[in-house]
Coordinates of C-alpha atoms in Angstrom, one line a residue:
Chain M
M1 CA 0.2 -0.3 0.4
S2 CA 1.7 3.3 -0.8
P3 CA 1.9 6.0 1.7
T4 CA -0.7 8.6 0.4
K5 CA -3.0 5.3 0.4
R6 CA -2.7 4.7 4.1
A7 CA -2.5 8.5 5.4
Y8 CA -6.0 8.7 3.0
L9 CA -7.1 5.7 5.0
R10 CA -5.6 7.1 8.1
V11 CA -7.6 10.5 7.8
C12 CA -11.4 8.3 6.9
T13 CA -10.9 6.4 9.6
L14 CA -10.7 9.2 12.1
L15 CA -13.2 11.3 10.3
L16 CA -15.2 7.9 10.5
C17 CA -14.9 7.9 14.4
A18 CA -15.6 11.5 14.8
L19 CA -18.8 11.6 12.7
P20 CA -20.8 8.4 13.5
V21 CA -23.8 9.6 10.9
L22 CA -21.4 10.3 8.1
A23 CA -22.7 9.9 5.0
A24 CA -21.4 8.8 2.1
E25 CA -21.6 11.9 0.2
D26 CA -20.3 13.6 2.9
P27 CA -19.0 16.8 1.5
E28 CA -15.6 16.6 3.4
L29 CA -15.3 13.1 2.4
I30 CA -15.6 14.0 -1.5
A31 CA -13.5 17.0 -0.8
L32 CA -11.0 14.8 1.1
K33 CA -10.9 12.3 -1.8
A34 CA -10.1 14.8 -4.7
A35 CA -7.3 16.3 -2.1
V36 CA -5.5 12.6 -2.2
K37 CA -6.0 12.1 -6.2
A38 CA -4.7 15.9 -7.0
A39 CA -1.7 14.8 -4.7
Q40 CA -1.0 11.9 -6.7
S41 CA -1.3 13.6 -9.9
A42 CA 0.7 16.1 -8.8
G43 CA 3.6 14.2 -8.0
D44 CA 3.3 11.8 -11.0
N45 CA 3.0 14.7 -13.3
A46 CA 5.7 16.6 -11.8
W47 CA 7.9 13.4 -12.6
M48 CA 6.5 12.8 -15.8
L49 CA 7.0 16.4 -17.5
V50 CA 10.6 16.3 -16.5
S51 CA 11.2 12.6 -17.9
C52 CA 9.5 14.2 -21.1
A53 CA 11.9 17.0 -21.0
F54 CA 14.8 14.4 -20.4
V55 CA 13.8 12.3 -23.3
L56 CA 14.0 15.6 -26.2
M57 CA 16.8 16.0 -24.5
M58 CA 18.0 13.1 -25.6
T59 CA 17.5 14.0 -29.5
G60 CA 18.8 17.8 -28.9
P61 CA 21.4 18.0 -27.8
G62 CA 22.3 14.4 -27.0
L63 CA 21.8 12.7 -30.3
A64 CA 22.8 15.9 -32.2
L65 CA 26.0 16.0 -30.6
F66 CA 26.5 12.4 -30.3
Y67 CA 26.2 12.0 -34.0
S68 CA 27.9 15.3 -35.3
G69 CA 31.1 14.6 -33.9
L70 CA 31.3 11.3 -35.4
V71 CA 31.1 12.7 -38.8
R72 CA 33.8 14.9 -41.0
R73 CA 33.9 18.7 -39.9
K74 CA 32.3 19.6 -42.8
N75 CA 29.0 18.1 -42.0
V76 CA 28.9 19.1 -38.2
L77 CA 25.5 21.3 -38.9
G78 CA 24.0 19.4 -41.5
T79 CA 24.1 16.5 -38.7
M80 CA 23.0 18.1 -36.1
M81 CA 19.8 19.7 -38.4
Q82 CA 19.0 16.1 -39.2
S83 CA 18.5 15.7 -35.2
F84 CA 16.5 19.2 -34.6
V85 CA 14.1 19.2 -37.4
M86 CA 12.8 16.4 -36.2
M87 CA 12.0 18.3 -33.0
A88 CA 10.2 20.5 -35.1
V89 CA 8.3 18.8 -37.9
I90 CA 7.4 15.7 -35.6
T91 CA 5.8 17.9 -33.0
L92 CA 3.9 19.2 -35.4
L93 CA 3.0 16.0 -37.2
W94 CA 2.2 14.6 -34.0
G95 CA -0.4 17.1 -33.0
V96 CA -2.4 17.0 -35.9
C97 CA -2.8 13.4 -36.2
G98 CA 0.3 10.9 -35.3
Y99 CA -0.8 10.9 -31.4
S100 CA -4.0 10.1 -32.6
L101 CA -3.1 7.6 -34.8
V102 CA -0.8 5.2 -32.3
F103 CA -3.1 6.3 -29.1
G104 CA -6.7 6.7 -30.6
E105 CA -8.4 2.8 -30.1
G106 CA -8.9 2.3 -33.8
N107 CA -8.1 -1.4 -34.8
A108 CA -5.4 -4.0 -34.0
F109 CA -3.0 -2.1 -36.3
I110 CA -3.6 1.3 -36.5
G111 CA -5.5 4.1 -34.2
D112 CA -8.2 6.2 -35.5
F113 CA -8.5 10.2 -35.4
R114 CA -10.3 10.2 -32.6
Y115 CA -7.6 12.9 -30.7
A116 CA -6.9 14.5 -34.2
F117 CA -5.3 18.4 -33.5
L118 CA -5.5 17.1 -29.9
N119 CA -9.2 16.8 -29.8
G120 CA -10.1 15.7 -26.4
V121 CA -6.8 15.7 -24.8
G122 CA -6.8 18.0 -22.2
A123 CA -6.0 18.1 -18.7
A124 CA -8.7 14.9 -17.9
P125 CA -6.1 12.1 -17.3
N126 CA -6.9 9.4 -20.3
A127 CA -7.6 6.1 -18.1
D128 CA -6.3 3.3 -20.4
Y129 CA -2.8 4.4 -20.5
A130 CA -2.2 6.7 -17.8
P131 CA -4.9 7.3 -15.2
T132 CA -2.9 9.6 -13.0
I133 CA -1.6 12.5 -15.1
P134 CA -2.7 15.0 -17.7
H135 CA -3.7 13.1 -20.9
L136 CA -1.7 15.8 -22.3
T137 CA 1.3 15.0 -20.4
F138 CA 0.5 11.6 -21.5
M139 CA 0.6 13.1 -25.6
A140 CA 3.5 15.0 -25.0
Y141 CA 5.5 12.4 -23.2
Q142 CA 5.0 10.1 -26.2
M143 CA 6.0 12.6 -28.9
M144 CA 9.3 12.9 -27.7
F145 CA 9.9 9.2 -28.2
A146 CA 8.2 9.7 -32.0
I147 CA 11.1 12.6 -32.3
I148 CA 13.9 10.7 -31.8
T149 CA 13.4 7.5 -33.5
P150 CA 13.6 8.8 -37.2
A151 CA 16.3 10.7 -35.7
L152 CA 18.3 7.9 -35.0
I153 CA 18.1 6.5 -38.6
A154 CA 20.0 9.3 -39.9
G155 CA 22.9 7.8 -38.4
A156 CA 23.1 5.2 -41.1
F157 CA 22.8 7.6 -43.8
A158 CA 25.2 10.5 -42.7
E159 CA 27.2 12.6 -44.6
R160 CA 25.5 12.2 -47.8
V161 CA 21.8 12.7 -48.4
R162 CA 20.0 15.9 -48.8
F163 CA 18.3 17.8 -46.1
H164 CA 14.6 18.0 -47.9
A165 CA 15.0 14.1 -48.3
M166 CA 15.4 13.7 -45.5
V167 CA 12.9 15.8 -44.1
V168 CA 10.6 13.9 -46.3
F169 CA 11.6 10.4 -46.0
S170 CA 11.3 10.8 -42.1
V171 CA 7.7 11.8 -42.0
L172 CA 7.1 9.1 -44.3
W173 CA 8.4 6.5 -42.3
L174 CA 6.6 7.7 -39.3
F175 CA 3.3 7.0 -40.6
L176 CA 4.6 4.1 -42.4
V177 CA 6.4 2.7 -39.8
Y178 CA 6.7 3.7 -36.3
V179 CA 2.7 4.4 -36.2
P180 CA 1.4 1.5 -36.9
I181 CA 4.3 -0.6 -34.3
A182 CA 4.0 2.1 -31.8
H183 CA 0.0 1.2 -31.9
M184 CA 0.5 -2.3 -31.8
V185 CA 2.8 -2.4 -29.1
W186 CA 1.3 0.4 -26.8
G187 CA -1.9 1.3 -27.9
K188 CA -5.4 0.4 -27.2
G189 CA -6.4 -2.7 -28.6
G190 CA -3.1 -2.8 -30.9
Y191 CA -2.0 -6.3 -32.1
L192 CA 1.3 -6.9 -29.7
N193 CA -0.2 -5.1 -26.3
P194 CA -0.3 -7.5 -23.2
F195 CA -2.3 -5.4 -21.1
L196 CA -4.6 -3.5 -23.3
G197 CA -6.4 -6.6 -25.5
G198 CA -3.4 -8.1 -27.7
R199 CA -3.2 -10.9 -29.3
I200 CA 0.0 -11.8 -29.0
P201 CA 2.1 -10.4 -25.4
V202 CA 5.0 -8.6 -26.5
F203 CA 7.0 -6.5 -23.5
D204 CA 7.8 -3.6 -24.7
F205 CA 8.3 -1.7 -21.6
A206 CA 10.2 1.9 -22.9
G207 CA 10.7 1.0 -26.8
G208 CA 12.9 -1.9 -27.3
T209 CA 10.6 -2.6 -30.1
V210 CA 8.8 0.5 -31.0
V211 CA 12.0 2.8 -31.1
H212 CA 15.4 0.7 -31.6
I213 CA 14.5 -2.1 -33.5
T214 CA 12.4 -0.2 -35.9
S215 CA 15.1 2.6 -36.4
G216 CA 18.0 0.3 -36.2
F217 CA 16.9 -2.3 -39.1
S218 CA 15.2 0.6 -41.2
A219 CA 18.9 2.2 -40.9
L220 CA 20.3 -0.9 -42.2
L221 CA 18.2 -0.7 -45.5
T222 CA 19.0 2.9 -45.7
A223 CA 22.5 2.4 -45.8
I224 CA 22.0 -0.2 -48.6
M225 CA 19.9 1.0 -50.4
I226 CA 21.3 4.9 -50.8
G227 CA 25.0 3.4 -51.1
K228 CA 28.0 4.5 -49.5
R229 CA 29.7 7.7 -48.8
S230 CA 32.0 8.5 -51.6
G231 CA 35.3 7.6 -51.2
Y232 CA 34.3 5.3 -48.3
P233 CA 36.3 2.8 -47.6
Q234 CA 39.5 4.0 -48.6
E235 CA 39.6 7.6 -47.7
R236 CA 40.2 8.6 -44.1
M237 CA 37.1 9.6 -42.5
V238 CA 37.3 10.0 -38.9
P239 CA 35.3 11.7 -36.4
H240 CA 35.9 15.4 -36.1
S241 CA 35.2 15.6 -32.9
L242 CA 34.7 13.1 -30.3
V243 CA 34.7 15.4 -27.2
L244 CA 31.1 16.6 -29.2
S245 CA 30.3 12.7 -29.3
F246 CA 31.7 12.6 -25.8
I247 CA 29.3 14.8 -24.4
G248 CA 26.2 13.7 -26.2
A249 CA 26.6 10.1 -25.3
C250 CA 26.5 11.2 -21.7
M251 CA 23.4 13.3 -22.4
L252 CA 21.8 10.3 -24.0
W253 CA 22.9 8.5 -20.7
I254 CA 21.1 10.8 -18.4
G255 CA 18.3 11.3 -21.0
W256 CA 17.6 7.7 -20.8
F257 CA 16.4 7.9 -17.4
G258 CA 13.9 9.5 -18.6
F259 CA 13.0 7.5 -21.4
N260 CA 13.0 4.2 -19.2
A261 CA 12.0 5.2 -15.9
G262 CA 9.5 7.9 -17.3
S263 CA 7.7 4.7 -19.1
A264 CA 6.1 3.7 -15.8
L265 CA 3.8 6.8 -15.8
G266 CA 4.5 8.0 -12.9
A267 CA 6.9 8.5 -9.8
S268 CA 6.2 5.0 -8.7
A269 CA 8.7 2.0 -7.1
L270 CA 8.5 0.6 -11.0
A271 CA 10.0 4.1 -12.3
S272 CA 12.7 3.5 -9.3
S273 CA 13.3 -0.2 -10.7
A274 CA 13.5 0.9 -14.2
F275 CA 16.1 3.9 -13.6
V276 CA 18.3 1.5 -11.7
A277 CA 18.2 -1.5 -14.1
T278 CA 18.8 1.6 -17.1
H279 CA 21.5 2.6 -15.4
F280 CA 23.4 -1.0 -14.4
A281 CA 22.9 -1.5 -18.2
A282 CA 24.3 1.2 -19.1
A283 CA 27.6 1.0 -17.1
A284 CA 28.0 -3.1 -18.0
G285 CA 27.9 -1.9 -21.6
A286 CA 30.5 0.1 -21.4
V287 CA 32.6 -2.0 -19.5
S288 CA 32.2 -4.9 -21.8
W289 CA 33.0 -3.0 -24.9
M290 CA 36.0 -1.4 -23.4
V291 CA 36.9 -5.3 -22.1
A292 CA 36.6 -6.4 -26.0
E293 CA 38.4 -3.6 -27.4
R294 CA 41.4 -4.4 -24.9
I295 CA 41.6 -7.6 -25.7
K296 CA 40.9 -6.8 -29.9
S297 CA 43.0 -4.1 -30.2
G298 CA 45.2 -3.7 -26.9
K299 CA 43.5 0.0 -26.0
A300 CA 39.8 0.8 -24.3
S301 CA 38.8 3.9 -26.4
A302 CA 37.0 6.7 -25.4
L303 CA 34.8 5.9 -28.6
G304 CA 34.5 2.4 -27.7
A305 CA 33.4 3.3 -24.2
I306 CA 30.4 5.6 -25.0
S307 CA 29.8 3.3 -27.4
G308 CA 29.1 0.9 -25.2
A309 CA 26.9 2.5 -22.7
V310 CA 24.5 3.6 -25.8
A311 CA 24.5 0.0 -26.7
G312 CA 23.4 -1.1 -23.1
L313 CA 20.9 1.6 -22.7
A314 CA 19.4 0.8 -26.4
T315 CA 19.2 -3.1 -25.2
V316 CA 17.6 -2.8 -21.8
T317 CA 14.9 -0.2 -23.2
Q318 CA 12.5 -3.1 -24.2
G319 CA 12.8 -4.7 -20.5
A320 CA 14.0 -2.0 -18.0
G321 CA 10.6 -2.0 -16.5
F322 CA 9.9 -6.0 -16.3
V323 CA 13.7 -7.0 -15.1
T324 CA 15.5 -6.9 -12.0
P325 CA 18.8 -4.3 -12.1
V326 CA 20.7 -7.3 -11.9
S327 CA 19.7 -8.7 -14.8
G328 CA 19.6 -5.1 -16.3
A329 CA 23.6 -5.5 -15.8
I330 CA 23.6 -8.8 -17.7
I331 CA 21.6 -7.0 -20.4
G332 CA 24.2 -4.4 -20.7
F333 CA 27.2 -6.7 -20.4
I334 CA 25.5 -8.9 -23.4
A335 CA 24.6 -5.7 -25.5
G336 CA 28.1 -4.5 -25.0
F337 CA 29.9 -7.3 -26.8
V338 CA 27.6 -8.3 -29.5
C339 CA 27.3 -4.8 -30.8
F340 CA 30.8 -4.5 -30.5
Y341 CA 31.1 -7.6 -32.5
M342 CA 28.4 -6.2 -34.6
V343 CA 30.0 -3.0 -35.1
V344 CA 33.9 -3.9 -35.7
L345 CA 33.8 -6.9 -37.1
V346 CA 30.6 -7.8 -38.9
K347 CA 30.0 -4.3 -40.5
N348 CA 33.4 -4.2 -41.8
K349 CA 33.4 -7.3 -43.4
L350 CA 30.2 -7.1 -45.1
G351 CA 31.2 -3.6 -46.2
Y352 CA 27.7 -1.6 -46.2
D353 CA 28.1 2.0 -44.9
D354 CA 26.0 2.2 -41.8
S355 CA 28.1 5.9 -41.2
L356 CA 27.3 6.3 -37.6
D357 CA 26.0 2.6 -36.6
A358 CA 22.6 3.2 -35.9
F359 CA 21.8 -0.4 -37.2
G360 CA 24.9 -1.9 -35.2
V361 CA 23.8 -0.4 -32.1
H362 CA 20.1 0.1 -32.2
G363 CA 19.1 -2.6 -34.4
I364 CA 21.1 -5.1 -32.6
G365 CA 20.6 -3.7 -29.4
G366 CA 17.1 -3.6 -29.8
F367 CA 16.7 -7.2 -31.1
I368 CA 18.4 -8.9 -28.4
G369 CA 16.9 -6.2 -25.8
C370 CA 13.4 -7.6 -27.0
L371 CA 14.6 -11.7 -26.6
L372 CA 16.3 -11.0 -23.1
T373 CA 13.1 -9.4 -22.3
G374 CA 11.6 -12.5 -22.6
V375 CA 14.3 -14.4 -20.5
F376 CA 14.4 -11.9 -17.7
A377 CA 10.8 -10.1 -17.6
T378 CA 9.5 -11.3 -13.9
R379 CA 6.5 -10.3 -12.1
A380 CA 8.7 -9.7 -9.0
V381 CA 9.3 -6.1 -11.0
N382 CA 6.3 -5.5 -12.6
D383 CA 2.6 -7.1 -11.3
A384 CA 0.5 -5.2 -13.8
L385 CA -0.5 -8.0 -15.7
K386 CA -3.3 -10.7 -14.0
L387 CA -4.0 -13.8 -14.5
A388 CA -8.4 -14.5 -14.3
N389 CA -7.8 -15.3 -10.6
G390 CA -6.4 -11.8 -9.8
Q391 CA -2.7 -12.7 -9.1
A392 CA 0.2 -11.4 -10.9
A393 CA 0.5 -13.6 -14.2
P394 CA 4.2 -15.0 -14.9
L395 CA 6.5 -12.7 -17.3
G396 CA 9.5 -14.2 -18.8
L397 CA 12.0 -17.3 -18.6
V398 CA 12.5 -16.6 -15.1
D399 CA 9.2 -16.8 -14.1
G400 CA 8.9 -19.9 -15.3
N401 CA 7.1 -19.1 -18.8
P402 CA 9.6 -19.8 -21.8
G403 CA 7.0 -19.3 -24.4
Q404 CA 7.3 -15.5 -24.0
I405 CA 10.9 -15.8 -25.7
L406 CA 9.0 -16.9 -28.6
N407 CA 6.3 -14.0 -28.2
Q408 CA 9.0 -11.7 -28.1
F409 CA 10.6 -13.3 -31.3
I410 CA 7.6 -12.8 -32.5
G411 CA 7.0 -9.1 -31.6
A412 CA 10.5 -8.3 -33.0
L413 CA 9.9 -10.2 -36.6
I414 CA 6.8 -8.1 -37.1
G415 CA 8.9 -4.8 -36.1
I416 CA 11.6 -5.7 -38.2
A417 CA 8.9 -6.7 -41.4
F418 CA 7.4 -3.3 -41.0
A419 CA 10.7 -1.5 -40.6
L420 CA 12.1 -3.1 -43.7
V421 CA 8.7 -2.6 -45.8
G422 CA 8.0 0.4 -44.9
T423 CA 11.3 1.9 -45.4
W424 CA 11.7 1.1 -48.5
I425 CA 8.1 2.6 -49.5
A426 CA 9.4 5.7 -47.6
L427 CA 12.9 5.5 -49.6
K428 CA 11.2 4.9 -53.2
V429 CA 8.6 7.8 -52.9
T430 CA 10.8 10.1 -51.4
G431 CA 13.2 9.7 -54.4
L432 CA 9.7 10.4 -57.0
I433 CA 9.5 13.7 -55.1
T434 CA 13.0 15.0 -54.5
P435 CA 16.7 13.8 -55.3
V436 CA 17.6 11.6 -52.3
R437 CA 21.3 12.2 -52.0
M438 CA 23.8 15.1 -52.5
D439 CA 25.4 15.0 -55.6
K440 CA 29.5 14.4 -56.0
Q441 CA 30.6 17.8 -55.2
Q442 CA 28.1 19.0 -52.7
E443 CA 29.2 16.1 -50.8
A444 CA 32.7 16.8 -51.0
E445 CA 32.0 20.3 -49.9
G446 CA 30.2 19.3 -47.0
M447 CA 26.5 19.2 -45.9
D448 CA 27.1 22.8 -44.0
V449 CA 27.9 24.7 -46.8
A450 CA 26.3 23.0 -49.7
L451 CA 23.1 22.2 -47.9
H452 CA 22.5 25.2 -45.7
G453 CA 24.7 28.0 -46.8
E454 CA 26.8 28.1 -43.6
E455 CA 29.7 26.8 -41.6
G456 CA 29.8 25.1 -38.1
Y457 CA 33.3 26.8 -37.1
A458 CA 34.1 29.6 -39.0
F459 CA 37.2 31.2 -37.2
E460 CA 36.3 35.0 -38.0
D461 CA 36.4 37.7 -35.9
Chain X
M1 CA 71.1 38.9 -42.5
F2 CA 69.7 35.3 -42.3
K3 CA 66.2 33.8 -41.9
I4 CA 65.8 30.8 -39.3
E5 CA 63.2 28.3 -39.8
A6 CA 62.9 25.5 -37.7
I7 CA 60.3 22.7 -37.4
I8 CA 60.4 21.5 -34.2
Q9 CA 58.4 18.9 -31.6
P10 CA 55.2 21.0 -30.3
F11 CA 55.9 20.2 -26.6
K12 CA 59.4 21.6 -27.0
L13 CA 58.1 25.5 -28.0
E14 CA 58.3 26.8 -24.4
E15 CA 61.5 25.2 -24.2
V16 CA 63.2 26.8 -27.0
R17 CA 61.3 30.1 -26.7
E18 CA 63.4 30.5 -23.3
A19 CA 66.4 29.2 -24.9
L20 CA 66.0 32.3 -27.3
K21 CA 64.9 34.4 -24.9
A22 CA 67.9 34.0 -22.4
A23 CA 70.2 34.2 -25.4
G24 CA 68.8 37.5 -26.2
I25 CA 66.5 36.8 -29.4
D26 CA 63.0 38.7 -29.1
G27 CA 61.2 38.5 -32.4
V28 CA 60.0 34.7 -33.5
T29 CA 56.5 34.1 -35.3
V30 CA 55.3 30.3 -34.4
T31 CA 53.0 28.7 -36.9
E32 CA 51.4 25.3 -36.0
V33 CA 51.9 23.0 -38.6
R34 CA 51.4 19.4 -39.6
G35 CA 54.4 17.3 -41.9
H36 CA 56.3 14.2 -41.3
G37 CA 60.2 13.5 -42.2
R38 CA 61.4 9.9 -41.4
Q39 CA 59.1 9.6 -38.5
K40 CA 56.2 6.9 -38.8
G41 CA 52.8 8.2 -37.8
H42 CA 50.9 6.5 -35.2
K43 CA 47.6 3.9 -35.9
E44 CA 44.4 5.3 -34.6
I45 CA 41.1 3.1 -34.3
Y46 CA 37.4 4.1 -34.6
R47 CA 34.9 1.4 -34.1
G48 CA 37.6 -1.0 -35.6
R49 CA 38.3 1.3 -38.5
E50 CA 42.1 1.3 -38.8
Y51 CA 43.8 4.4 -40.1
N52 CA 47.6 5.6 -40.4
V53 CA 48.1 9.0 -39.1
D54 CA 51.6 9.7 -40.8
L55 CA 51.2 13.7 -40.6
L56 CA 51.9 15.0 -37.0
P57 CA 51.7 18.1 -35.8
K58 CA 54.6 19.9 -35.5
T59 CA 55.2 23.6 -35.0
K60 CA 57.2 26.1 -37.1
L61 CA 59.5 28.7 -35.8
E62 CA 60.7 32.1 -38.0
M63 CA 63.4 34.5 -37.1
V64 CA 65.2 36.5 -38.7
V65 CA 68.9 37.7 -37.5
A66 CA 72.1 39.4 -38.3
E67 CA 74.8 37.5 -39.4
A68 CA 77.0 37.5 -36.3
R69 CA 74.2 35.8 -34.5
K70 CA 73.6 32.9 -36.5
E71 CA 75.4 30.1 -35.2
E72 CA 74.5 31.2 -31.8
V73 CA 70.7 31.1 -32.6
I74 CA 71.2 27.9 -34.4
E75 CA 72.8 26.4 -31.8
T76 CA 70.6 27.6 -29.1
I77 CA 67.7 26.1 -30.9
M78 CA 68.9 23.0 -31.8
M79 CA 70.2 22.1 -27.8
A80 CA 66.8 23.1 -26.5
A81 CA 64.6 21.0 -29.0
R82 CA 66.7 18.0 -29.0
T83 CA 65.4 14.7 -27.1
G84 CA 67.8 12.3 -29.5
K85 CA 64.8 10.6 -31.0
I86 CA 63.2 10.5 -34.7
G87 CA 60.6 13.6 -35.1
D88 CA 63.0 16.0 -33.5
G89 CA 62.4 18.3 -36.7
K90 CA 65.3 20.1 -38.5
I91 CA 66.2 24.2 -39.2
F92 CA 66.9 25.7 -42.6
V93 CA 68.7 28.8 -42.9
Y94 CA 67.7 31.2 -45.6
H95 CA 69.4 34.5 -46.8
V96 CA 67.3 37.5 -46.7
G97 CA 67.4 40.5 -48.9
D98 CA 66.4 43.5 -46.4
A99 CA 64.2 43.6 -43.5
I100 CA 61.8 47.0 -43.0
R101 CA 60.1 48.1 -39.5
I102 CA 56.6 49.1 -41.1
R103 CA 56.8 51.7 -38.2
N104 CA 59.4 53.9 -38.8
N105 CA 61.5 52.8 -41.8
D106 CA 64.4 51.3 -40.4
R107 CA 66.1 49.2 -42.7
G108 CA 68.5 46.2 -42.7
E109 CA 69.7 45.0 -39.1
A110 CA 68.1 47.9 -37.6
A111 CA 64.8 46.6 -38.5
L112 CA 65.7 43.5 -36.7

């Protein structure tokens, strides 16, 4: 029983003793109930508004710095703009109909237009999703996820795609991939939603499938379809400022607390559990990537350490609020090793130019995180799913439910299928509207001057 | 008059400047440059991609001195900049036709 409830009961008992003829409609009691409700709402809403801002900080400046430090100097602004423009464009589209198509009830695969233009989204909570915070807060919080997801993909085609093509592609991608998958996993009646009437229960606490699998696998396909950067891999293409990337990665780590712990949708013990599991996964990911690097090349690099932390964070996202902190650390360790192997060995062998490793970190991390959630999810952490008799349902393998791994696998495959098909369509349609790639001369000149008409570092008085 | 151009290890700059100051040489122009002689570069690895970096950061000092002081200055730079390892750099000496102080038309050695 939470402290607020306990206090509430105590006050009620007192009132009942003092007033023997207290009627149920006693105005004081009603007022008291309302006050208790308002107090919980205030606490939850405070945390959720902070979380919401944290998740936005992950895109700008977090991801913007992380990615832009990894590109060449001439592309620093262009790369930052790819993140920032999502903050502007996706926000508006989310208000027009994005939110509604994800969280409107609709059918099993997509929502409807009931909340279009934020119609009916106000101070009153939405009881289905987050009964203690204003519906507006829930809408804004979810918006931040929709912003960062297409921004992640841009890492795969860094340094070679035209600005408006990137925007057109991202908008199409939002509606073809993000919207249906997010609805299926999180929307009421969604096909994969275990809590609100889904057919196949897939546990995705904060978006391992919705954000990382979709963006990661889409990233791989865009890298292949758009092609390599000219000069890759012969030419020297080193990160122009790992200092920027380092700051960005640290902001991602901090922002991820909003992403994962915020997904508890309240200032609850579950939020604390997700917070700690997230932190342990990041730490373990950083350690295992550094160890792998030390073994492979003799040196633990700064880029390796931050990449490992991000891999751990991406991988624990799916299970953050279903697994214990210790499981979070195990997930992070596995993530660091597997993503290192993908990024350092497999990618360079296969030869595709996933320039900033959106696939190697988010796609692979998201995928193994999805499966590992089926292993480590436990009702000891999250008892929201009930059996018919009212007891908490067993979640993953550790609860004696090995079948959940298969459910998670199916969820991942559906996410991958939507990502690949949706990306293919979005990129083809974008190509019909506007040329996707910068021409050779623009690419040589760099995105900053060629696409935006400015320089990131104009060292003049 | 001679122009003395010394390309040295960047971390030796302060020692060389101190030594020149102690020898009474006032004017010097310093540039950060990149290059290599016989020194090999080093290897950098970014997420598994290896690059050999053979253009290394160096520091270039330029100063113009009177003929009488030429050898002394060369000696001073050499002693201060030397570590005894490959990559210590080189000194080049050029004849200078004239020198003019912009402020007051001083010419030749008077302008140094």
